[in-house]
Short mmCIF file of C-alpha atoms in Angstrom, two decimals:
data_model
loop_
_atom_site.label_atom_id
_atom_site.label_comp_id
_atom_site.label_asym_id
_atom_site.label_seq_id
_atom_site.Cartn_x
_atom_site.Cartn_y
_atom_site.Cartn_z
CA MET A 1 65.67 -0.50 -17.29
CA GLU A 2 62.90 -3.02 -18.11
CA THR A 3 60.06 -2.87 -15.23
CA ALA A 4 56.90 -5.47 -15.35
CA ALA A 5 54.12 -6.04 -13.17
CA ASP A 6 55.94 -6.89 -9.73
CA THR A 7 57.03 -10.70 -9.69
CA SER A 8 56.35 -10.90 -5.65
CA GLY A 9 53.46 -13.72 -5.79
CA THR A 10 51.55 -12.12 -2.92
CA GLY A 11 48.37 -9.74 -4.24
CA GLY A 12 47.45 -6.41 -3.24
CA ALA A 13 44.65 -5.31 -1.04
CA GLY A 14 42.08 -7.83 -1.57
CA THR A 15 44.16 -10.02 -3.22
CA THR A 16 45.97 -13.48 -2.47
CA GLY A 17 48.82 -15.08 -3.08
CA THR A 18 49.17 -18.02 -5.60
CA ALA A 19 51.70 -20.36 -3.48
CA GLY A 20 48.64 -22.44 -2.28
CA ALA A 21 47.43 -22.71 -5.39
CA ALA A 22 50.10 -23.78 -6.93
CA GLY A 23 50.84 -26.73 -4.94
CA THR A 24 47.50 -28.27 -5.13
CA ALA A 25 48.24 -31.82 -6.56
CA GLY A 26 47.75 -32.66 -10.36
CA ALA A 27 46.89 -29.32 -10.96
CA ALA A 28 46.64 -29.20 -14.85
CA GLY A 29 45.94 -26.43 -17.43
CA ASN A 30 43.59 -25.84 -20.04
CA ALA A 31 45.26 -26.50 -23.25
CA ALA A 32 42.63 -28.83 -24.56
CA LEU A 33 40.12 -26.45 -23.28
CA LEU A 34 41.37 -23.77 -25.69
CA GLY A 35 41.77 -26.09 -28.71
CA GLU A 36 37.89 -27.59 -28.13
CA ALA A 37 37.08 -23.51 -28.16
CA LEU A 38 38.74 -23.21 -31.73
CA ALA A 39 37.75 -26.22 -32.71
CA ARG A 40 34.25 -25.31 -32.05
CA ALA A 41 34.24 -22.22 -33.94
CA ARG A 42 35.52 -24.07 -36.89
CA ALA A 43 32.43 -26.30 -36.97
CA GLU A 44 30.26 -23.30 -36.46
CA ASN A 45 31.84 -22.07 -40.04
CA ARG A 46 33.47 -19.28 -38.16
CA ALA A 47 36.77 -17.85 -36.77
CA ALA A 48 37.34 -17.48 -33.25
CA LEU A 49 37.24 -14.30 -31.50
CA VAL A 50 40.08 -13.45 -29.17
CA GLY A 51 40.19 -10.65 -27.08
CA TYR A 52 42.90 -8.90 -25.17
CA LEU A 53 42.91 -6.98 -21.96
CA PRO A 54 45.92 -5.95 -19.69
CA ALA A 55 45.56 -7.02 -16.08
CA GLY A 56 45.07 -4.49 -13.28
CA PHE A 57 43.56 -2.11 -15.76
CA PRO A 58 41.73 0.15 -15.24
CA THR A 59 42.25 -1.37 -11.72
CA VAL A 60 42.77 -5.16 -10.87
CA GLU A 61 38.79 -5.60 -10.03
CA GLY A 62 37.88 -3.42 -13.08
CA GLY A 63 40.48 -6.07 -15.39
CA ILE A 64 38.89 -9.11 -14.16
CA ALA A 65 35.47 -7.52 -14.45
CA ALA A 66 36.23 -6.35 -18.15
CA CYS A 67 37.91 -9.51 -18.83
CA THR A 68 34.72 -11.52 -17.85
CA ALA A 69 32.75 -9.21 -19.82
CA LEU A 70 34.55 -10.06 -23.51
CA LEU A 71 33.98 -14.03 -22.80
CA GLU A 72 30.26 -13.60 -21.94
CA SER A 73 29.59 -10.75 -24.73
CA GLY A 74 31.15 -12.85 -27.62
CA CYS A 75 34.79 -13.85 -27.04
CA ASP A 76 35.81 -17.29 -27.43
CA VAL A 77 38.96 -17.11 -25.63
CA VAL A 78 41.09 -13.94 -23.74
CA GLU A 79 44.86 -13.44 -23.46
CA VAL A 80 45.42 -11.47 -20.26
CA GLY A 81 48.16 -9.05 -20.59
CA LEU A 82 50.88 -9.15 -17.84
CA PRO A 83 51.38 -5.39 -17.94
CA HIS A 84 55.20 -4.19 -19.06
CA SER A 85 57.01 -0.63 -19.04
CA ASP A 86 58.65 -1.67 -22.41
CA PRO A 87 55.77 -3.31 -24.59
CA VAL A 88 57.89 -3.25 -28.01
CA MET A 89 55.29 -5.13 -29.73
CA ASP A 90 52.68 -2.91 -28.40
CA GLY A 91 51.33 0.47 -29.63
CA PRO A 92 50.43 3.54 -27.75
CA VAL A 93 46.96 2.84 -26.56
CA ILE A 94 48.09 -0.26 -24.79
CA GLN A 95 51.11 1.56 -23.65
CA THR A 96 48.75 3.78 -21.84
CA ALA A 97 46.76 0.82 -20.07
CA ASP A 98 49.90 -0.72 -18.95
CA THR A 99 51.34 2.48 -17.24
CA ILE A 100 48.02 2.57 -15.75
CA ALA A 101 48.08 -1.04 -14.42
CA LEU A 102 51.80 -0.45 -13.41
CA ARG A 103 50.92 2.84 -11.50
CA GLY A 104 48.61 1.19 -9.87
CA GLY A 105 50.93 -1.55 -8.34
CA VAL A 106 49.28 -4.82 -10.36
CA LYS A 107 51.46 -7.79 -9.51
CA ILE A 108 51.88 -11.51 -11.33
CA ALA A 109 49.74 -12.69 -8.46
CA ASP A 110 46.97 -10.08 -9.88
CA VAL A 111 47.70 -11.72 -13.52
CA ILE A 112 47.06 -14.92 -12.10
CA ARG A 113 43.95 -13.94 -10.03
CA THR A 114 42.15 -12.05 -13.24
CA VAL A 115 43.09 -15.39 -15.40
CA ARG A 116 41.49 -17.78 -12.08
CA GLU A 117 38.10 -15.34 -12.00
CA ALA A 118 37.47 -14.48 -15.71
CA HIS A 119 37.86 -18.49 -16.23
CA ALA A 120 35.88 -19.38 -13.02
CA ALA A 121 33.25 -17.11 -14.45
CA THR A 122 32.88 -18.42 -17.72
CA GLY A 123 34.43 -21.68 -18.18
CA LYS A 124 36.14 -20.18 -21.43
CA PRO A 125 39.77 -20.56 -22.20
CA VAL A 126 42.22 -17.48 -20.52
CA LEU A 127 45.69 -16.94 -21.82
CA VAL A 128 48.26 -15.07 -20.58
CA MET A 129 50.59 -12.73 -23.10
CA THR A 130 53.70 -11.81 -21.41
CA TYR A 131 57.16 -10.60 -22.51
CA TRP A 132 59.61 -13.21 -21.30
CA ASN A 133 61.76 -11.28 -18.71
CA PRO A 134 59.16 -11.09 -15.81
CA VAL A 135 58.70 -14.74 -16.50
CA ASP A 136 61.82 -15.74 -16.25
CA ARG A 137 62.63 -13.41 -13.14
CA TYR A 138 59.42 -15.11 -11.53
CA GLY A 139 60.50 -18.64 -12.29
CA ALA A 140 59.44 -20.66 -15.43
CA GLU A 141 58.64 -23.63 -13.88
CA ARG A 142 56.91 -21.33 -10.85
CA PHE A 143 55.10 -19.57 -13.34
CA ALA A 144 53.43 -22.25 -15.61
CA LYS A 145 52.49 -24.23 -12.37
CA GLU A 146 50.49 -21.23 -11.11
CA LEU A 147 48.72 -19.83 -14.00
CA ALA A 148 47.54 -24.22 -14.18
CA ALA A 149 46.19 -23.76 -11.05
CA ALA A 150 44.22 -20.82 -12.24
CA GLY A 151 42.54 -22.81 -14.79
CA GLY A 152 45.00 -20.75 -17.61
CA ALA A 153 45.38 -22.23 -21.30
CA GLY A 154 48.39 -21.36 -21.96
CA CYS A 155 50.90 -18.59 -22.63
CA ILE A 156 51.97 -15.99 -25.53
CA LEU A 157 55.69 -15.12 -25.21
CA PRO A 158 55.95 -12.69 -28.45
CA ASP A 159 60.03 -12.08 -27.92
CA LEU A 160 60.93 -15.38 -26.69
CA PRO A 161 63.25 -16.68 -29.42
CA VAL A 162 62.30 -20.70 -30.17
CA GLU A 163 65.68 -21.43 -29.72
CA GLU A 164 65.48 -20.71 -26.07
CA SER A 165 62.52 -21.85 -25.36
CA ALA A 166 62.97 -25.38 -24.36
CA GLY A 167 62.87 -24.49 -20.66
CA TRP A 168 59.73 -22.94 -20.66
CA ARG A 169 58.14 -25.42 -23.09
CA LYS A 170 58.89 -28.40 -20.88
CA ALA A 171 57.56 -26.76 -17.98
CA ALA A 172 54.75 -25.42 -19.94
CA GLU A 173 53.65 -29.12 -21.14
CA ARG A 174 54.00 -30.45 -17.50
CA ALA A 175 51.23 -27.94 -16.53
CA GLY A 176 49.04 -28.64 -19.36
CA LEU A 177 49.77 -24.92 -20.89
CA ALA A 178 50.20 -24.29 -24.38
CA THR A 179 52.93 -22.23 -25.98
CA VAL A 180 51.73 -19.84 -28.38
CA PHE A 181 54.47 -18.10 -30.36
CA VAL A 182 53.96 -14.86 -32.92
CA VAL A 183 55.27 -14.65 -36.31
CA ALA A 184 55.44 -11.85 -38.57
CA PRO A 185 55.27 -11.45 -42.68
CA SER A 186 58.85 -10.88 -42.60
CA SER A 187 59.78 -14.69 -41.28
CA ARG A 188 61.32 -16.75 -43.82
CA ASP A 189 59.73 -20.00 -44.43
CA GLU A 190 62.44 -21.98 -42.97
CA ARG A 191 61.96 -20.02 -39.65
CA LEU A 192 58.19 -20.68 -39.59
CA ALA A 193 58.40 -24.03 -39.74
CA ARG A 194 60.75 -24.20 -36.91
CA ILE A 195 58.57 -21.89 -34.59
CA THR A 196 55.25 -23.69 -35.30
CA ALA A 197 57.11 -26.88 -34.78
CA ALA A 198 57.66 -25.72 -31.05
CA GLY A 199 54.52 -23.87 -30.85
CA SER A 200 51.00 -25.20 -29.17
CA GLY A 201 47.81 -24.08 -28.96
CA PHE A 202 47.56 -21.95 -32.21
CA VAL A 203 50.11 -19.83 -34.00
CA TYR A 204 49.75 -16.16 -33.55
CA ALA A 205 49.96 -14.16 -36.80
CA ALA A 206 51.04 -10.56 -36.83
CA SER A 207 49.13 -9.16 -39.72
CA LEU A 208 51.94 -6.61 -40.40
CA MET A 209 54.95 -5.34 -39.68
CA GLY A 210 54.77 -2.76 -36.66
CA VAL A 211 53.13 -2.34 -33.26
CA THR A 212 49.34 -2.95 -31.71
CA GLY A 213 46.76 -0.36 -32.63
CA THR A 214 43.57 0.25 -34.83
CA ARG A 215 44.40 0.55 -38.76
CA GLU A 216 42.15 1.69 -41.54
CA SER A 217 42.43 -1.80 -42.93
CA VAL A 218 43.94 -5.04 -42.63
CA GLY A 219 46.53 -5.86 -45.77
CA HIS A 220 46.82 -8.86 -47.74
CA GLU A 221 50.11 -9.55 -45.97
CA ALA A 222 48.05 -11.04 -43.32
CA ARG A 223 46.48 -13.58 -45.77
CA GLU A 224 49.38 -14.29 -47.34
CA LEU A 225 51.14 -15.31 -43.71
CA VAL A 226 48.43 -17.63 -43.06
CA THR A 227 49.17 -19.04 -46.19
CA ARG A 228 52.29 -19.52 -45.41
CA VAL A 229 52.08 -20.78 -41.83
CA ARG A 230 49.12 -23.54 -43.22
CA ALA A 231 51.99 -24.90 -45.14
CA THR A 232 53.87 -25.65 -42.01
CA THR A 233 51.68 -27.23 -39.02
CA ALA A 234 48.22 -27.99 -38.68
CA LEU A 235 47.79 -25.81 -35.86
CA PRO A 236 44.62 -23.36 -36.07
CA VAL A 237 45.97 -19.72 -37.06
CA CYS A 238 44.72 -16.48 -35.47
CA VAL A 239 45.76 -13.30 -37.05
CA GLY A 240 46.00 -9.93 -34.88
CA LEU A 241 47.09 -6.00 -34.92
CA GLY A 242 44.78 -3.80 -36.46
CA VAL A 243 41.48 -5.28 -36.37
CA SER A 244 39.06 -2.96 -34.52
CA ASN A 245 35.42 -3.39 -36.22
CA PRO A 246 33.60 -5.88 -37.56
CA GLU A 247 33.98 -4.94 -41.20
CA GLN A 248 37.70 -5.77 -40.67
CA ALA A 249 36.73 -9.22 -38.42
CA ALA A 250 35.05 -10.65 -41.35
CA GLN A 251 37.68 -10.02 -43.37
CA VAL A 252 40.31 -11.99 -41.52
CA ALA A 253 37.78 -14.36 -40.82
CA GLU A 254 37.58 -15.53 -44.35
CA PHE A 255 41.15 -16.84 -44.13
CA ALA A 256 42.20 -17.37 -40.53
CA ASP A 257 40.75 -19.39 -37.62
CA GLY A 258 40.75 -16.71 -35.41
CA VAL A 259 40.88 -12.95 -35.19
CA ILE A 260 42.66 -11.27 -32.36
CA VAL A 261 41.53 -7.87 -31.13
CA GLY A 262 43.10 -6.02 -28.23
CA SER A 263 43.34 -2.02 -28.87
CA ALA A 264 39.80 -1.29 -29.77
CA PHE A 265 38.88 -3.19 -26.40
CA VAL A 266 41.37 -1.02 -24.32
CA LYS A 267 40.23 2.25 -26.21
CA ARG A 268 36.92 1.70 -25.18
CA LEU A 269 37.89 1.58 -21.23
CA LEU A 270 40.01 4.34 -21.82
CA ASP A 271 37.49 6.71 -23.54
CA ALA A 272 34.59 5.84 -20.89
CA ASP A 273 33.55 8.20 -18.53
CA GLY A 274 33.51 5.64 -15.44
CA PRO A 275 33.54 1.70 -15.02
CA GLU A 276 29.77 1.19 -16.11
CA GLU A 277 30.30 2.47 -19.25
CA GLY A 278 33.57 0.99 -20.10
CA LEU A 279 32.31 -2.50 -19.36
CA ALA A 280 28.97 -1.65 -21.90
CA GLY A 281 31.53 -0.67 -24.20
CA VAL A 282 33.34 -3.75 -24.56
CA ARG A 283 30.39 -5.95 -24.41
CA GLU A 284 29.07 -3.98 -27.38
CA LEU A 285 32.02 -3.81 -29.26
CA ALA A 286 32.60 -8.07 -28.43
CA ALA A 287 29.07 -8.93 -29.79
CA ALA A 288 29.63 -6.91 -32.57
CA LEU A 289 32.81 -8.81 -33.68
CA ALA A 290 31.03 -11.95 -32.85
CA GLU A 291 28.85 -11.44 -35.54
CA GLY A 292 31.45 -9.73 -37.68
CA VAL A 293 33.36 -13.44 -37.73
CA ARG A 294 30.83 -15.66 -38.90
CA ARG A 295 31.51 -16.34 -42.19
CA GLY A 296 28.79 -15.95 -45.15
#
């Protein structure tokens, strides 16, 4: 049976629920801020750097500190993962981090809190990356409202078929959130057009078939996929899966609008001897990658 971060709206020790924030009149998400961040990177002749870390890892407080550190050290955008026990798109590194977060009792309220505090500390756009099941159980309208009230910029939903996404997209649009879909090299051109027409914010282009994780190289499939996606949409195209060092980031930055890095950051935290070393590690990697995405 699939399990994910507890769908209770009540936070754990030291956290608060999000019901009050969700009720804030006129609360709107930061989809526009996401667009501005991507446009700013383009104007500076570089690709945007998008970092990923799961909420609740290594702890809720530690995850908030790590996400904030990414944004302070070179990332333009951060994706906060909603931990799931059956993450079909994720490799062993992120699976390990998700397991640690779930065993720690992470709740959706903690995910929302992570978004709120990372955004409040930096003013930068923060997204949630999640499989559809926990959002569906929580309630799409409720999730969208709470994410928007926390200052979130949008949601990446890798397993939500575009044909079944109308309900979520309407809720997200009302809340001022972007809906980012994932495309793969196997996607046919007509399906790419259908997906990109429904999405907003940017298009997440998976660089290869398979799960997340560091790779020796980022293949030619990524460049070809970006070209095919751009033939269907004016949305920025960000490439993820496999990027782990500045050299690979520079390679992808040559043809993509954004470079997405997840497993490499998670590994820095997993391998660290204590929280301070972990934070120093992700700061160092973010700064190095930020140099890598600068073209020329």
